[in-house]
Amino acid sequence: MSKAIIRFIDLFAGIGGFRMSFDRCGCQCVFSSEFNEACQKIYEANYGEKPQGDITKIDAKDVPDFDILCAGFPCQPFSICGKKMGFNDTRGTLFFDVCRIIKEKQPKVVILENVKYLINHDKKRTFKVILSTLEELGYTVSHKVLDSTKFGVAQCRERIIIVGVRDGKFEFSDMQESAPLTIRDILDEDGDFEYLDKSEYTLLDTKYIRQQKTGLIFIGYRNKNIWNKGVRPNTEYLSRCHRQPNRIYSIDGTHPTLPSQETSGRFWIYIPEKDVVRKLTIKECYKLMGYPDNFIIDTNKGNAYKQCGNSVVIPMIHELAKSIIRQCFTKEYHVKFTTNNRQLKLNF
Ligand SMILES: C[S@@+](CC[C@H](N)C(=O)[O-])C[C@H]1O[C@@H](n2cnc3c(N)ncnc32)[C@H](O)[C@@H]1O
């Protein structure tokens, strides 16, 4: 007897971080939605399908049946949260559109991804509404802040992951972590590198250099403005005194979160054996997100940086996908775990 294929939908699809992770588990994407044209083009170039547009205009009845809903929804202000809790209080937000589809289609599993700050938004009321709304819709909900450095990438990127399961409960403890990488592991040997002149930066005295808990090693800064307010004399060597685009990190540590707002890729690294500071290339940024070498990226650099910083870390979501499938789907389903996280590294 042939096995059933696990079907998923990819909402707020961006450039398809969820798509790639679930594809790698042998699942089938039956619907995607993304209204940004540049993202749609990149999605189509990589996965052969153009996502549908604005989710607010999609009738839930038109979405085909599926088993897993994936949504890295934008953290829109939940201005009406907390007044009256519950499903009706989520009206007017994109989260409501996700709930409309859940209510109509009742998938087995729902996965939401967002910035860690979502937990504390509006004095924690937003998060409470999200959890209780999913419960009202019939799901047992688990959530955890996951750090991508635990899943074989060299970027420190913390994200809140919410998993709702109908008839079951997802245990994050089942997820398998991998040994950390450093920036050094993903660097290209050759390329059109952009270097800083020695006059343009300052390296810290070694007595100030230490690895942070997150794996970052702040090693120097561009000779530009430091934060003026609240900076005590003789603390200029601390990373927090320097605006993020002016900070330089050692390649023997991890990299901070690649933000979605950065469109010119001012991410600076120090290479000790060559005694140079250079910018990370756009290709290296995609590798910090765990994207494979053959991923087609936007030729418009501004778009490419934005799409990269908006996406999810592939090995982390891939591990999440594997764990969800192990826990929530029986052996009657077709599953094909194509790669594990360490192998992803070899694919670079
Ligand atoms: C945080 S990003 C998600 C990125 C995605 N997880 C990935 O791996 O690339 C949110 C995405 O939602 C899209 N979006 C925002 N509002 C939307 C709407 N009303 N309908 C469809 N897509 C929307 C944005 O264009 C953006 O690409």
Coordinates of C-alpha atoms and ligand atoms in Angstrom, one line a residue:
M1 CA 0.0 0.0 0.0
S2 CA 1.5 3.4 -0.9
K3 CA 2.1 5.8 2.0
A4 CA 0.4 9.2 2.3
I5 CA 2.4 12.3 1.7
I6 CA 2.5 14.9 4.4
R7 CA 1.1 18.1 2.9
F8 CA 1.9 21.6 4.2
I9 CA 1.2 25.2 3.4
D10 CA 3.7 28.1 3.5
L11 CA 2.2 31.4 4.6
F12 CA 4.2 34.7 4.6
A13 CA 6.5 32.5 2.5
G14 CA 9.3 35.1 1.9
I15 CA 12.0 33.2 0.1
G16 CA 10.8 29.8 1.4
G17 CA 12.8 28.9 4.4
F18 CA 9.9 26.7 5.7
R19 CA 9.4 25.4 2.2
M20 CA 13.0 24.2 1.8
S21 CA 13.0 22.6 5.3
F22 CA 9.8 20.6 4.8
D23 CA 10.7 19.7 1.2
R24 CA 13.8 18.1 2.6
C25 CA 11.6 15.8 4.7
G26 CA 9.7 14.6 1.7
C27 CA 6.6 16.7 2.5
Q28 CA 4.6 18.3 -0.3
C29 CA 3.8 22.1 -0.3
V30 CA 0.2 22.5 -1.6
F31 CA -0.2 26.2 -1.1
S32 CA 1.9 29.3 -0.5
S33 CA 1.2 33.0 0.0
E34 CA 3.5 36.0 -0.2
F35 CA 2.5 39.4 -1.5
N36 CA 5.9 41.0 -2.1
E37 CA 6.7 40.7 -5.8
A38 CA 10.5 40.5 -5.4
C39 CA 10.1 37.6 -2.9
Q40 CA 7.5 35.9 -5.2
K41 CA 10.1 35.9 -8.0
I42 CA 12.8 34.4 -5.9
Y43 CA 10.4 31.8 -4.5
E44 CA 9.3 30.8 -8.1
A45 CA 13.0 30.7 -9.3
N46 CA 13.9 28.2 -6.5
Y47 CA 10.7 26.1 -6.0
G48 CA 9.0 26.4 -9.4
E49 CA 5.8 27.9 -8.1
K50 CA 4.7 31.5 -7.7
P51 CA 3.0 32.1 -4.3
Q52 CA -0.5 33.5 -4.1
G53 CA -0.7 37.1 -3.0
D54 CA -2.2 39.0 -0.1
I55 CA -3.4 36.5 2.6
T56 CA -6.1 38.9 3.7
K57 CA -7.8 38.4 0.3
I58 CA -7.6 34.7 0.3
D59 CA -10.8 32.8 1.0
A60 CA -9.9 29.9 3.4
K61 CA -12.2 27.6 1.5
D62 CA -9.9 28.0 -1.6
V63 CA -6.9 26.6 0.3
P64 CA -6.5 22.9 -0.5
D65 CA -6.5 20.3 2.4
F66 CA -3.2 20.0 4.2
D67 CA -1.6 18.6 7.4
I68 CA 0.8 21.3 8.6
L69 CA 0.5 25.1 8.5
C70 CA 3.7 27.1 8.6
A71 CA 3.6 30.8 9.2
G72 CA 6.5 33.2 10.0
F73 CA 4.0 36.0 10.3
P74 CA 5.1 39.7 10.6
C75 CA 4.8 41.0 14.1
Q76 CA 2.1 43.5 13.4
P77 CA 1.0 45.6 16.3
F78 CA -1.7 43.7 18.2
S79 CA -3.3 47.0 19.2
I80 CA -6.6 45.5 20.3
C81 CA -5.1 42.6 22.3
G82 CA -5.8 42.3 26.0
K83 CA -9.1 44.1 26.1
K84 CA -11.2 41.1 25.8
M85 CA -9.1 37.9 25.3
G86 CA -9.9 35.3 22.7
F87 CA -10.3 34.6 19.0
N88 CA -12.4 37.7 18.3
D89 CA -9.7 40.0 19.8
T90 CA -7.3 39.0 17.0
R91 CA -9.5 40.7 14.3
G92 CA -7.6 43.1 12.0
T93 CA -4.2 41.4 12.4
L94 CA -2.5 39.0 10.1
F95 CA -2.6 36.5 12.9
F96 CA -6.4 36.5 12.4
D97 CA -5.9 35.5 8.8
V98 CA -3.8 32.6 9.9
C99 CA -6.6 31.6 12.4
R100 CA -9.3 31.9 9.6
I101 CA -7.4 29.3 7.7
I102 CA -6.8 27.1 10.7
K103 CA -10.5 27.3 11.7
E104 CA -11.7 26.3 8.2
K105 CA -9.1 23.6 7.4
Q106 CA -8.3 22.2 10.9
P107 CA -4.8 20.9 10.1
K108 CA -3.1 18.5 12.5
V109 CA -0.1 20.8 13.2
V110 CA 0.3 24.6 13.2
I111 CA 3.8 26.2 13.4
L112 CA 4.2 29.9 14.0
E113 CA 7.6 31.6 14.0
N114 CA 8.5 35.1 15.1
V115 CA 11.0 37.4 16.8
K116 CA 11.7 36.6 20.5
Y117 CA 10.3 39.9 21.5
L118 CA 6.8 38.8 20.6
I119 CA 6.7 37.1 24.0
N120 CA 6.9 40.4 25.8
H121 CA 4.9 42.6 23.4
D122 CA 2.2 44.7 25.0
K123 CA 3.1 43.5 28.5
K124 CA 2.9 39.8 27.3
R125 CA -0.8 40.2 26.4
T126 CA -0.2 39.6 22.6
F127 CA 1.5 36.3 23.3
K128 CA -1.3 35.2 25.7
V129 CA -3.9 36.0 23.0
I130 CA -2.0 33.9 20.5
L131 CA -1.7 30.9 22.8
S132 CA -5.3 31.1 24.0
T133 CA -6.6 31.6 20.5
L134 CA -4.9 28.4 19.3
E135 CA -6.2 26.5 22.3
E136 CA -9.7 27.7 21.5
L137 CA -9.3 26.4 18.0
G138 CA -8.6 22.9 19.5
Y139 CA -4.7 22.8 19.7
T140 CA -2.4 21.8 22.5
V141 CA 0.3 24.4 22.3
S142 CA 4.0 24.3 23.1
H143 CA 6.5 27.1 22.6
K144 CA 10.2 27.7 23.0
V145 CA 12.8 30.3 22.1
L146 CA 15.3 28.4 19.8
D147 CA 18.8 29.6 19.2
S148 CA 20.2 28.8 15.7
T149 CA 23.8 28.3 17.0
K150 CA 22.5 25.1 18.5
F151 CA 21.6 23.7 15.1
G152 CA 24.9 23.8 13.2
V153 CA 25.0 27.4 12.0
A154 CA 27.4 30.2 12.9
Q155 CA 24.7 32.9 13.5
C156 CA 23.2 33.7 16.8
R157 CA 19.5 34.1 15.9
E158 CA 16.9 33.5 18.6
R159 CA 13.3 33.0 17.5
I160 CA 10.1 32.1 19.3
I161 CA 8.6 28.9 17.8
I162 CA 5.0 28.0 18.6
V163 CA 3.7 24.5 17.8
G164 CA 0.1 23.6 18.1
V165 CA -1.0 20.0 17.7
R166 CA -4.5 18.6 17.4
D167 CA -4.7 15.3 19.3
G168 CA -1.2 15.4 20.7
K169 CA 1.6 17.6 22.1
F170 CA 4.9 18.6 20.6
E171 CA 8.0 18.2 22.8
F172 CA 10.9 20.5 21.9
S173 CA 13.2 18.2 24.0
D174 CA 13.1 15.7 21.1
M175 CA 14.9 18.1 18.8
Q176 CA 18.5 17.1 18.1
E177 CA 21.1 19.8 18.6
S178 CA 24.4 19.9 16.6
A179 CA 27.9 21.2 17.4
P180 CA 28.3 24.9 16.8
L181 CA 30.1 26.3 13.8
T182 CA 32.2 29.5 13.6
I183 CA 32.1 32.2 10.9
R184 CA 35.4 30.7 9.7
D185 CA 33.6 27.5 8.6
I186 CA 31.4 29.3 6.1
L187 CA 33.9 31.8 4.5
D188 CA 34.6 31.9 0.8
E189 CA 38.2 31.6 -0.2
D190 CA 37.9 33.9 -3.2
G191 CA 35.5 36.6 -4.2
D192 CA 35.1 40.3 -4.9
F193 CA 35.8 41.2 -1.2
E194 CA 35.3 44.7 0.2
Y195 CA 38.1 45.5 2.6
L196 CA 38.5 48.4 5.1
D197 CA 41.7 50.4 5.1
K198 CA 43.6 50.1 8.4
S199 CA 42.9 53.8 9.1
E200 CA 39.2 53.1 9.1
Y201 CA 39.0 50.7 12.1
T202 CA 40.4 50.0 15.6
L203 CA 41.1 46.5 16.9
L204 CA 40.7 46.0 20.7
D205 CA 43.5 45.3 23.0
T206 CA 43.6 41.5 23.6
K207 CA 42.8 42.1 27.3
Y208 CA 39.3 43.2 26.3
I209 CA 38.6 40.4 23.9
R210 CA 36.4 37.6 25.2
Q211 CA 33.8 35.3 23.7
Q212 CA 30.2 36.1 24.8
K213 CA 27.8 33.4 25.9
T214 CA 26.2 33.7 22.5
G215 CA 29.4 32.8 20.8
L216 CA 30.1 36.3 19.5
I217 CA 33.6 37.7 19.7
F218 CA 33.5 41.5 19.4
I219 CA 37.0 42.3 18.3
G220 CA 37.0 45.9 17.0
Y221 CA 35.0 48.8 15.5
R222 CA 35.0 51.1 12.6
N223 CA 36.2 54.6 13.5
K224 CA 32.8 56.0 13.4
N225 CA 30.3 57.3 16.0
I226 CA 29.8 55.6 19.2
W227 CA 26.5 55.9 21.2
N228 CA 26.8 59.2 22.9
K229 CA 24.3 58.8 25.7
G230 CA 25.2 56.8 28.8
V231 CA 28.7 55.8 27.6
R232 CA 31.1 56.0 30.6
P233 CA 34.7 57.1 30.0
N234 CA 37.0 54.1 29.1
T235 CA 34.2 51.8 28.1
E236 CA 34.5 52.5 24.4
Y237 CA 35.9 48.9 23.9
L238 CA 32.5 47.5 24.8
S239 CA 30.4 46.4 21.8
R240 CA 27.3 48.1 23.1
C241 CA 28.8 51.5 22.7
H242 CA 29.1 51.0 18.9
R243 CA 26.3 51.1 16.4
Q244 CA 25.8 47.6 15.0
P245 CA 27.0 48.4 11.5
N246 CA 30.3 49.7 13.0
R247 CA 31.1 46.5 15.0
I248 CA 33.7 44.1 13.8
Y249 CA 33.5 40.4 14.8
S250 CA 36.2 37.7 14.9
I251 CA 35.7 34.8 12.5
D252 CA 36.5 32.4 15.3
G253 CA 33.1 33.1 16.9
T254 CA 29.5 33.3 15.7
H255 CA 27.9 36.2 13.9
P256 CA 25.0 38.3 15.4
T257 CA 21.5 38.1 14.0
L258 CA 21.3 39.3 10.4
P259 CA 18.6 41.9 10.5
S260 CA 15.9 42.5 7.9
Q261 CA 16.4 46.2 7.9
E262 CA 20.0 46.2 6.6
T263 CA 20.0 46.6 2.8
S264 CA 23.7 47.2 2.2
G265 CA 25.2 44.4 4.2
R266 CA 27.5 46.2 6.6
F267 CA 28.6 43.1 8.4
W268 CA 32.3 43.3 9.1
I269 CA 34.7 40.5 10.1
Y270 CA 38.3 40.3 11.0
I271 CA 40.6 37.6 9.5
P272 CA 43.6 37.3 11.8
E273 CA 46.0 35.3 9.5
K274 CA 45.6 38.0 6.8
D275 CA 45.3 40.8 9.3
V276 CA 42.4 42.3 7.4
V277 CA 38.8 43.5 8.0
R278 CA 36.3 42.8 5.3
K279 CA 32.6 42.7 4.7
L280 CA 30.8 39.4 4.6
T281 CA 29.6 38.8 1.1
I282 CA 26.0 38.3 0.3
K283 CA 26.7 34.6 -0.4
E284 CA 28.2 34.2 3.0
C285 CA 25.2 35.9 4.6
Y286 CA 23.0 33.2 3.0
K287 CA 25.3 30.5 4.3
L288 CA 24.9 32.0 7.8
M289 CA 21.2 31.3 7.3
G290 CA 22.0 27.7 6.2
Y291 CA 20.9 28.2 2.6
P292 CA 22.8 25.9 0.2
D293 CA 25.2 27.2 -2.5
N294 CA 22.8 26.6 -5.3
F295 CA 20.0 28.8 -3.9
I296 CA 19.1 31.5 -6.4
I297 CA 19.3 34.9 -4.7
D298 CA 17.9 38.3 -5.9
T299 CA 20.3 40.2 -8.2
N300 CA 19.2 43.4 -6.5
K301 CA 21.5 43.4 -3.5
G302 CA 19.1 45.5 -1.3
N303 CA 16.4 43.0 -1.8
A304 CA 18.7 40.1 -1.3
Y305 CA 19.9 41.3 2.1
K306 CA 16.3 42.1 3.2
Q307 CA 15.0 38.7 2.1
C308 CA 17.9 37.0 3.8
G309 CA 17.4 38.9 7.1
N310 CA 13.6 38.1 7.0
S311 CA 14.1 34.4 6.5
V312 CA 14.5 31.5 8.9
V313 CA 17.6 29.5 9.6
I314 CA 17.2 26.4 7.5
P315 CA 19.0 23.7 9.6
M316 CA 17.0 24.9 12.7
I317 CA 13.6 24.7 10.9
H318 CA 14.7 21.4 9.2
E319 CA 15.4 19.9 12.6
L320 CA 12.0 21.2 13.9
A321 CA 10.3 19.7 10.8
K322 CA 12.0 16.3 11.4
S323 CA 11.0 16.3 15.1
I324 CA 7.4 17.3 14.3
I325 CA 7.1 14.5 11.8
R326 CA 8.6 11.9 14.2
Q327 CA 6.2 12.9 16.9
C328 CA 3.0 13.7 15.1
F329 CA 2.8 11.5 12.1
T330 CA 2.6 7.7 12.1
K331 CA 4.6 5.3 9.9
E332 CA 1.8 5.3 7.4
Y333 CA 3.2 8.6 6.1
H334 CA 5.9 8.9 3.5
V335 CA 9.0 10.6 5.0
K336 CA 12.4 11.1 3.5
F337 CA 14.9 12.9 5.7
T338 CA 17.4 13.9 3.0
T339 CA 20.1 15.6 5.0
N340 CA 21.1 16.2 8.5
N341 CA 22.6 19.4 9.9
R342 CA 26.2 18.4 9.6
Q343 CA 25.7 17.3 6.1
L344 CA 24.3 20.7 5.3
K345 CA 27.6 22.1 6.2
L346 CA 29.3 19.8 3.7
N347 CA 26.9 21.0 1.1
F348 CA 28.1 24.6 1.3
Ligands
LIG1 C1 9.1 37.5 8.4 S1 8.9 37.4 6.7 C2 8.8 35.6 6.5 C3 10.0 35.0 5.8 C4 9.9 33.5 5.5 N1 9.6 32.8 6.7 C5 11.2 33.1 4.9 O1 11.7 32.0 5.2 O2 11.7 33.8 4.0 C6 7.2 37.9 6.5 C7 6.7 37.9 5.1 O3 5.3 38.1 5.1 C8 5.0 38.8 3.9 N2 3.7 39.4 4.1 C9 3.4 40.5 4.9 N3 2.1 40.8 4.8 C10 1.5 39.9 4.0 C11 0.2 39.7 3.5 N4 -0.8 40.4 3.9 N5 0.0 38.7 2.6 C12 1.0 37.9 2.2 N6 2.3 38.0 2.6 C13 2.6 39.0 3.5 C14 6.2 39.8 3.8 O4 6.3 40.3 2.4 C15 7.4 39.0 4.2 O5 8.1 38.4 3.1

